[in-house]
Amino acid sequence: MEDTIFSKIIRREVPAQIVYEDEHTLAFLDAHPINPGHTLVVPKKAVRNIFDVDPETFSLTLESVRKVAKALQEALSADGINIHINNEAPAGQAVFHLHIHVIPRYVSDGFKHWQGRTYSSGESEKIADKIRQAFA
Ligand code: 5GP
């Protein structure tokens, strides 16, 4: 896998505001936060994204996300938290080392969620069938 800026942060070759670390994961402030305290949680193991991460690494990373979310709620009085992963460029991934965004949210921050669309008649059944077949 290519060396990314996040591997360099993990190795302390590039500075970052590290807020939490354990044996398997690191959490540091996003350089361009959506709200102050926006944190990225990464596994120390170099994996690209949701498609190649092994279950154990993903579980350990999610447990750190849980801890970081609680810390942001407490330290920054967040009213809510968004947890978000971009996987591959069309989904917005810019750094190809798995990272989970943990974003403090406030009643008054003004951000809107994506607009949902509506299924046409019979469409949801076809889509769900396709997805179920991927598990078979
Ligand atoms: P993505 O779009 O890949 O999900 O998000 C990458 C995130 O990494 C962006 O929110 C961006 O602001 C953040 N980022 C990119 N380069 C650096 C960096 O060098 N240091 C830190 N702390 N964050 C970075």
XYZ file of N, CA, C and O and ligand atoms in Angstrom:
568
model
N 0.839 -1.207 0.000
C 0.000 0.000 0.000
C 0.871 1.253 0.000
O 1.910 1.267 0.640
N 0.407 2.302 -0.705
C 1.175 3.548 -0.751
C 1.282 4.178 0.648
O 0.403 3.985 1.486
N 2.399 4.878 0.866
C 2.579 5.591 2.126
C 1.731 6.864 2.069
O 1.789 7.597 1.086
N 0.953 7.105 3.093
C 0.087 8.289 3.080
C 0.517 9.267 4.172
O 1.311 8.930 5.056
N -0.086 10.437 4.122
C 0.175 11.453 5.148
C -0.199 10.915 6.544
O 0.446 11.257 7.536
N -1.204 10.041 6.604
C -1.611 9.527 7.916
C -0.582 8.536 8.467
O -0.357 8.486 9.678
N 0.076 7.758 7.602
C 1.172 6.895 8.070
C 2.288 7.759 8.645
O 2.916 7.400 9.647
N 2.522 8.888 8.004
C 3.580 9.793 8.497
C 3.186 10.393 9.849
O 4.030 10.577 10.725
N 1.900 10.689 10.029
C 1.433 11.187 11.335
C 1.595 10.084 12.386
O 2.071 10.339 13.498
N 1.246 8.857 12.028
C 1.379 7.731 12.965
C 2.848 7.565 13.373
O 3.148 7.315 14.536
N 3.749 7.747 12.433
C 5.184 7.586 12.718
C 5.807 8.855 13.313
O 7.014 8.923 13.523
N 4.992 9.872 13.530
C 5.435 11.158 14.087
C 6.418 11.876 13.160
O 7.227 12.682 13.599
N 6.294 11.643 11.862
C 7.152 12.350 10.902
C 6.501 13.656 10.467
O 7.153 14.536 9.929
N 5.173 13.720 10.653
C 4.406 14.930 10.337
C 3.628 15.290 11.602
O 3.053 14.399 12.237
N 3.626 16.570 11.984
C 2.934 16.938 13.224
C 1.416 16.876 13.090
O 0.875 17.076 12.002
N 0.765 16.576 14.193
C -0.699 16.597 14.260
C -1.081 16.779 15.711
O -0.289 16.464 16.618
N -2.297 17.262 15.919
C -2.810 17.382 17.293
C -3.417 16.031 17.664
O -4.585 15.759 17.376
N -2.584 15.194 18.291
C -3.035 13.853 18.677
C -3.828 13.965 19.976
O -3.366 14.592 20.939
N -5.030 13.392 19.982
C -5.881 13.508 21.169
C -6.050 12.178 21.893
O -6.444 12.141 23.057
N -5.776 11.062 21.199
C -5.911 9.739 21.830
C -5.031 8.749 21.079
O -4.905 8.824 19.854
N -4.443 7.822 21.837
C -3.640 6.779 21.209
C -3.727 5.525 22.048
O -3.773 5.580 23.284
N -3.785 4.373 21.395
C -3.575 3.103 22.087
C -2.715 2.226 21.183
O -2.161 2.709 20.186
N -2.582 0.954 21.534
C -1.655 0.093 20.795
C -1.981 0.020 19.292
O -1.082 -0.046 18.450
N -3.265 0.045 18.971
C -3.681 -0.226 17.590
C -4.208 0.979 16.825
O -4.372 0.902 15.604
N -4.520 2.060 17.519
C -5.179 3.191 16.843
C -4.615 4.540 17.297
O -3.976 4.644 18.348
N -4.884 5.545 16.482
C -4.479 6.921 16.802
C -5.641 7.839 16.428
O -6.327 7.592 15.418
N -5.837 8.894 17.219
C -6.878 9.883 16.904
C -6.246 11.263 16.946
O -5.529 11.608 17.892
N -6.505 12.066 15.893
C -5.912 13.404 15.808
C -6.905 14.356 15.142
O -7.824 13.935 14.422
N -6.705 15.645 15.400
C -7.624 16.643 14.843
C -7.465 16.726 13.335
O -6.337 16.736 12.806
N -8.600 16.774 12.624
C -8.598 17.040 11.184
C -8.073 18.455 10.959
O -8.459 19.390 11.669
N -7.177 18.618 9.982
C -6.564 19.922 9.711
C -7.586 20.938 9.185
O -7.349 22.152 9.270
N -8.695 20.451 8.628
C -9.735 21.352 8.081
C -11.086 20.937 8.654
O -11.902 20.307 7.968
N -11.327 21.282 9.906
C -12.496 20.747 10.602
C -13.823 21.306 10.103
O -13.918 22.480 9.750
N -14.831 20.444 10.109
C -16.202 20.890 9.840
C -16.681 21.711 11.032
O -17.288 22.766 10.873
N -16.414 21.243 12.228
C -16.568 22.014 13.462
C -15.285 21.808 14.273
O -14.627 20.767 14.123
N -14.911 22.750 15.144
C -13.718 22.566 15.966
C -13.802 21.254 16.752
O -14.863 20.931 17.307
N -12.698 20.517 16.780
C -12.680 19.229 17.469
C -12.931 18.051 16.549
O -12.790 16.897 16.970
N -13.293 18.310 15.294
C -13.460 17.251 14.266
C -12.190 16.389 14.291
O -11.090 16.864 14.058
N -12.381 15.123 14.596
C -11.249 14.213 14.853
C -11.270 13.070 13.853
O -12.335 12.606 13.435
N -10.081 12.628 13.461
C -9.941 11.454 12.600
C -9.364 10.317 13.435
O -8.362 10.510 14.133
N -9.993 9.158 13.370
C -9.497 7.970 14.080
C -8.976 6.999 13.025
O -9.697 6.662 12.073
N -7.728 6.571 13.190
C -7.111 5.679 12.194
C -6.550 4.437 12.877
O -6.073 4.509 14.015
N -6.580 3.294 12.163
C -5.817 2.150 12.650
C -4.337 2.400 12.348
O -4.012 3.009 11.323
N -3.459 1.931 13.219
C -2.024 2.084 12.930
C -1.620 1.184 11.766
O -0.710 1.511 11.015
N -2.315 0.062 11.633
C -2.078 -0.827 10.501
C -2.511 -0.108 9.218
O -3.590 0.489 9.177
N -1.671 -0.178 8.187
C -1.987 0.525 6.940
C -3.002 -0.268 6.130
O -2.681 -1.274 5.504
N -4.252 0.162 6.187
C -5.301 -0.413 5.335
C -5.946 0.743 4.583
O -5.957 1.883 5.053
N -6.469 0.451 3.394
C -6.952 1.521 2.501
C -8.297 2.068 2.933
O -8.502 3.270 3.051
N -9.252 1.155 3.171
C -10.606 1.602 3.528
C -11.462 0.395 3.927
O -10.922 -0.679 4.221
N -12.780 0.565 3.918
C -13.702 -0.478 4.389
C -13.555 -1.782 3.596
O -13.882 -2.860 4.091
N -13.055 -1.688 2.359
C -13.024 -2.856 1.486
C -11.867 -3.813 1.787
O -11.941 -4.980 1.417
N -10.808 -3.332 2.437
C -9.698 -4.254 2.721
C -9.411 -4.395 4.210
O -8.551 -5.201 4.595
N -10.107 -3.648 5.057
C -9.806 -3.762 6.488
C -10.300 -5.114 7.025
O -11.367 -5.598 6.646
N -9.493 -5.732 7.893
C -9.899 -6.999 8.523
C -10.812 -6.699 9.706
O -10.762 -5.602 10.287
N -11.677 -7.673 10.081
C -12.672 -7.412 11.129
C -12.064 -6.961 12.464
O -12.614 -6.077 13.119
N -10.920 -7.535 12.838
C -10.343 -7.172 14.138
C -9.863 -5.719 14.139
O -10.132 -4.949 15.078
N -9.166 -5.331 13.075
C -8.680 -3.941 12.986
C -9.862 -2.978 12.983
O -9.828 -1.926 13.637
N -10.925 -3.337 12.262
C -12.093 -2.454 12.190
C -12.751 -2.326 13.564
O -13.105 -1.219 13.990
N -12.868 -3.444 14.270
C -13.476 -3.403 15.612
C -12.660 -2.535 16.564
O -13.220 -1.724 17.317
N -11.349 -2.692 16.519
C -10.492 -1.898 17.411
C -10.603 -0.410 17.077
O -10.635 0.447 17.973
N -10.706 -0.109 15.798
C -10.818 1.297 15.377
C -12.166 1.874 15.822
O -12.237 2.999 16.334
N -13.217 1.072 15.673
C -14.549 1.540 16.099
C -14.620 1.762 17.605
O -15.303 2.681 18.071
N -13.916 0.938 18.363
C -13.915 1.131 19.815
C -13.237 2.463 20.174
O -13.694 3.176 21.074
N -12.178 2.808 19.439
C -11.551 4.119 19.677
C -12.486 5.248 19.254
O -12.542 6.293 19.907
N -13.248 5.035 18.188
C -14.241 6.040 17.762
C -15.249 6.283 18.891
O -15.601 7.422 19.201
N -15.697 5.194 19.512
C -16.660 5.325 20.613
C -16.069 6.186 21.736
O -16.719 7.101 22.255
N -14.806 5.913 22.084
C -14.162 6.679 23.168
C -14.004 8.150 22.781
O -14.237 9.051 23.593
N -13.586 8.385 21.534
C -13.388 9.766 21.083
C -14.726 10.516 21.075
O -14.807 11.675 21.492
N -15.788 9.849 20.632
C -17.106 10.500 20.601
C -17.517 10.943 22.004
O -18.014 12.064 22.198
N -17.298 10.078 22.985
C -17.645 10.438 24.371
C -16.794 11.617 24.845
O -17.284 12.511 25.534
N -15.498 11.605 24.485
C -14.605 12.694 24.915
C -15.022 14.017 24.278
O -15.005 15.066 24.939
N -15.420 13.976 22.999
C -15.846 15.220 22.334
C -17.134 15.747 22.952
O -17.304 16.958 23.147
N -18.032 14.821 23.269
C -19.291 15.240 23.895
C -19.013 15.944 25.218
O -19.562 17.007 25.505
N -18.100 15.345 25.992
C -17.811 15.888 27.321
C -16.969 17.161 27.240
O -17.309 18.189 27.830
N -15.865 17.106 26.467
C -14.909 18.219 26.476
C -15.444 19.440 25.739
O -15.125 20.573 26.108
N -16.234 19.215 24.689
C -16.662 20.330 23.832
C -18.156 20.587 23.916
O -18.700 21.368 23.134
N -18.816 19.917 24.853
C -20.266 20.081 25.021
C -21.012 19.897 23.698
O -21.935 20.679 23.373
N -20.602 18.895 22.919
C -21.285 18.636 21.645
C -22.717 18.195 21.921
O -22.977 17.409 22.833
N -23.643 18.717 21.099
C -25.049 18.303 21.229
C -25.288 16.971 20.535
O -26.273 16.276 20.803
N -24.406 16.631 19.585
C -24.503 15.374 18.846
C -23.175 15.106 18.176
O -22.269 15.954 18.202
N -23.046 13.942 17.565
C -21.788 13.547 16.908
C -22.154 12.861 15.595
O -23.016 11.970 15.592
N -21.511 13.251 14.502
C -21.590 12.481 13.259
C -20.343 11.609 13.129
O -19.228 12.065 13.392
N -20.550 10.362 12.705
C -19.444 9.425 12.463
C -19.524 9.040 10.996
O -20.593 8.625 10.508
N -18.398 9.196 10.294
C -18.468 9.153 8.833
C -17.197 8.546 8.252
O -16.101 8.848 8.727
N -17.350 7.689 7.246
C -16.187 7.145 6.523
C -16.413 7.343 5.027
O -17.460 6.945 4.491
N -15.433 7.923 4.349
C -15.439 7.991 2.882
C -14.601 6.827 2.362
O -13.462 6.648 2.796
N -15.164 6.043 1.446
C -14.467 4.878 0.906
C -14.348 5.000 -0.605
O -15.360 4.925 -1.308
N -13.133 5.214 -1.092
C -12.785 5.416 -2.502
C -13.169 6.843 -2.963
O -14.049 7.487 -2.402
N -12.465 7.278 -3.984
C -12.565 8.671 -4.438
C -13.987 9.119 -4.790
O -14.397 10.232 -4.414
N -14.795 8.279 -5.485
C -16.148 8.762 -5.810
C -16.992 9.037 -4.569
O -17.973 9.784 -4.631
N -16.619 8.433 -3.447
C -17.334 8.673 -2.188
C -16.637 9.741 -1.349
O -17.010 9.957 -0.187
N -15.629 10.389 -1.923
C -15.000 11.507 -1.221
C -13.709 11.179 -0.496
O -13.158 12.044 0.194
N -13.199 9.934 -0.650
C -11.949 9.611 0.054
C -10.774 10.291 -0.644
O -10.571 10.131 -1.852
N -10.014 11.069 0.130
C -8.860 11.788 -0.418
C -7.548 11.206 0.104
O -6.518 11.320 -0.553
N -7.591 10.629 1.297
C -6.385 10.027 1.887
C -6.650 8.526 2.000
O -7.611 8.108 2.666
N -5.781 7.731 1.358
C -6.085 6.311 1.214
C -5.455 5.464 2.320
O -4.701 4.515 2.068
N -5.770 5.852 3.533
C -5.509 5.089 4.757
C -6.813 5.219 5.546
O -7.226 6.353 5.842
N -7.452 4.102 5.844
C -8.762 4.143 6.516
C -8.794 5.172 7.644
O -7.895 5.191 8.482
N -9.806 6.019 7.638
C -9.972 6.986 8.730
C -11.457 7.223 8.946
O -12.243 7.271 8.001
N -11.803 7.355 10.196
C -13.198 7.573 10.567
C -13.319 8.988 11.125
O -12.626 9.351 12.081
N -14.172 9.782 10.477
C -14.406 11.159 10.925
C -15.344 11.123 12.135
O -16.403 10.478 12.082
N -14.972 11.822 13.188
C -15.835 11.968 14.365
C -16.049 13.479 14.525
O -15.114 14.218 14.834
N -17.279 13.911 14.254
C -17.545 15.337 14.074
C -18.537 15.830 15.124
O -19.695 15.389 15.144
N -18.090 16.752 15.997
C -19.040 17.311 16.962
C -20.080 18.159 16.253
O -19.759 18.890 15.312
N -21.320 18.049 16.683
C -22.415 18.809 16.075
C -23.154 19.610 17.146
O -23.229 19.199 18.297
N -23.712 20.726 16.718
C -24.399 21.643 17.628
C -25.757 22.015 17.061
O -25.913 22.127 15.831
N -26.690 22.237 17.933
C -28.046 22.604 17.529
C -28.007 23.757 16.534
O -28.739 23.780 15.553
N -27.086 24.695 16.772
C -27.080 25.933 15.975
C -26.041 25.935 14.858
O -25.786 26.983 14.272
N -25.437 24.760 14.511
C -24.323 24.841 13.540
C -24.785 24.996 12.088
O -23.978 25.298 11.203
N -26.064 24.765 11.842
C -26.617 25.101 10.521
C -26.377 24.077 9.428
O -26.820 24.263 8.296
N -25.650 22.970 9.720
C -25.421 21.971 8.672
C -26.691 21.165 8.421
O -27.407 20.805 9.350
N -26.907 20.882 7.139
C -28.097 20.096 6.760
C -27.656 18.709 6.307
O -26.587 18.548 5.738
N -28.502 17.720 6.513
C -28.208 16.372 6.024
C -28.552 16.259 4.549
O -29.315 17.061 4.006
N -27.982 15.219 3.891
C -28.299 14.973 2.489
C -29.793 14.771 2.328
O -30.453 14.183 3.195
N -30.278 15.231 1.163
C -31.693 15.072 0.857
C -31.954 13.637 0.402
O -31.244 13.141 -0.483
N -32.920 12.962 0.983
C -33.270 11.616 0.530
C -34.139 11.661 -0.716
O -34.827 12.659 -0.952
N -34.093 10.591 -1.535
C -34.973 10.506 -2.697
C -36.051 9.468 -2.410
O -36.084 8.893 -1.322
N -36.928 9.231 -3.382
C -37.992 8.255 -3.179
C -37.812 7.123 -4.176
O -37.429 7.368 -5.321
N -38.068 5.852 -3.770
C -38.013 4.725 -4.709
C -39.226 4.773 -5.625
O -40.334 5.085 -5.189
N -39.004 4.411 -6.897
C -40.144 4.224 -7.785
C -40.776 2.866 -7.475
O -40.183 2.046 -6.762
N -41.936 2.610 -8.050
C -42.663 1.370 -7.747
C -41.819 0.148 -8.130
O -41.326 0.042 -9.266
N -41.621 -0.777 -7.192
C -40.881 -2.015 -7.452
C -39.368 -1.873 -7.360
O -38.631 -2.867 -7.380
N -38.864 -0.640 -7.276
C -37.413 -0.418 -7.287
C -36.737 -0.945 -6.024
O -35.680 -1.592 -6.089
N -37.338 -0.696 -4.862
C -36.683 -1.102 -3.608
C -36.568 -2.618 -3.522
O -35.561 -3.148 -3.035
N -37.580 -3.359 -4.039
C -37.533 -4.832 -4.025
C -36.347 -5.323 -4.862
O -35.617 -6.225 -4.452
N -36.153 -4.727 -6.045
C -35.053 -5.140 -6.933
C -33.700 -4.838 -6.296
O -32.775 -5.661 -6.337
N -33.567 -3.678 -5.728
C -32.289 -3.285 -5.101
C -31.983 -4.207 -3.926
O -30.856 -4.698 -3.773
N -32.992 -4.442 -3.084
C -32.782 -5.296 -1.904
C -32.410 -6.711 -2.335
O -31.551 -7.349 -1.710
N -33.046 -7.211 -3.413
C -32.710 -8.544 -3.940
C -31.248 -8.627 -4.348
O -30.547 -9.580 -4.043
N -30.781 -7.608 -5.077
C -29.384 -7.574 -5.514
C -28.442 -7.621 -4.310
O -27.434 -8.324 -4.320
N -28.767 -6.859 -3.290
C -27.895 -6.797 -2.112
C -27.918 -8.129 -1.376
O -26.870 -8.657 -0.980
N -29.115 -8.717 -1.236
C -29.209 -10.028 -0.558
C -28.373 -11.071 -1.289
O -27.722 -11.898 -0.644
N -28.349 -10.999 -2.639
C -27.567 -11.975 -3.416
C -26.069 -11.854 -3.138
O -25.332 -12.830 -3.243
N -25.607 -10.652 -2.774
C -24.185 -10.480 -2.470
C -23.783 -11.233 -1.210
O -22.606 -11.513 -1.000
N -24.746 -11.527 -0.348
C -24.467 -12.290 0.886
C -24.514 -13.788 0.631
O -24.095 -14.572 1.470
N -25.112 -14.201 -0.491
C -25.365 -15.637 -0.724
C -24.049 -16.381 -1.068
O -23.120 -15.803 -1.565
P -11.389 12.078 3.346
O -11.979 13.017 2.346
O -10.262 11.239 2.769
O -12.406 11.265 4.078
O -10.784 12.991 4.473
C -9.449 13.318 4.602
C -9.376 14.325 5.718
O -8.020 14.440 6.097
C -9.849 15.723 5.315
O -10.933 16.100 6.149
C -8.622 16.603 5.504
O -8.935 17.850 6.068
C -7.753 15.775 6.435
N -6.330 15.952 6.227
C -5.685 15.892 5.035
N -4.363 16.071 5.212
C -4.175 16.233 6.550
C -3.018 16.458 7.355
O -1.888 16.551 6.866
N -3.204 16.563 8.692
C -4.457 16.451 9.254
N -4.513 16.579 10.592
N -5.566 16.252 8.526
C -5.424 16.147 7.196
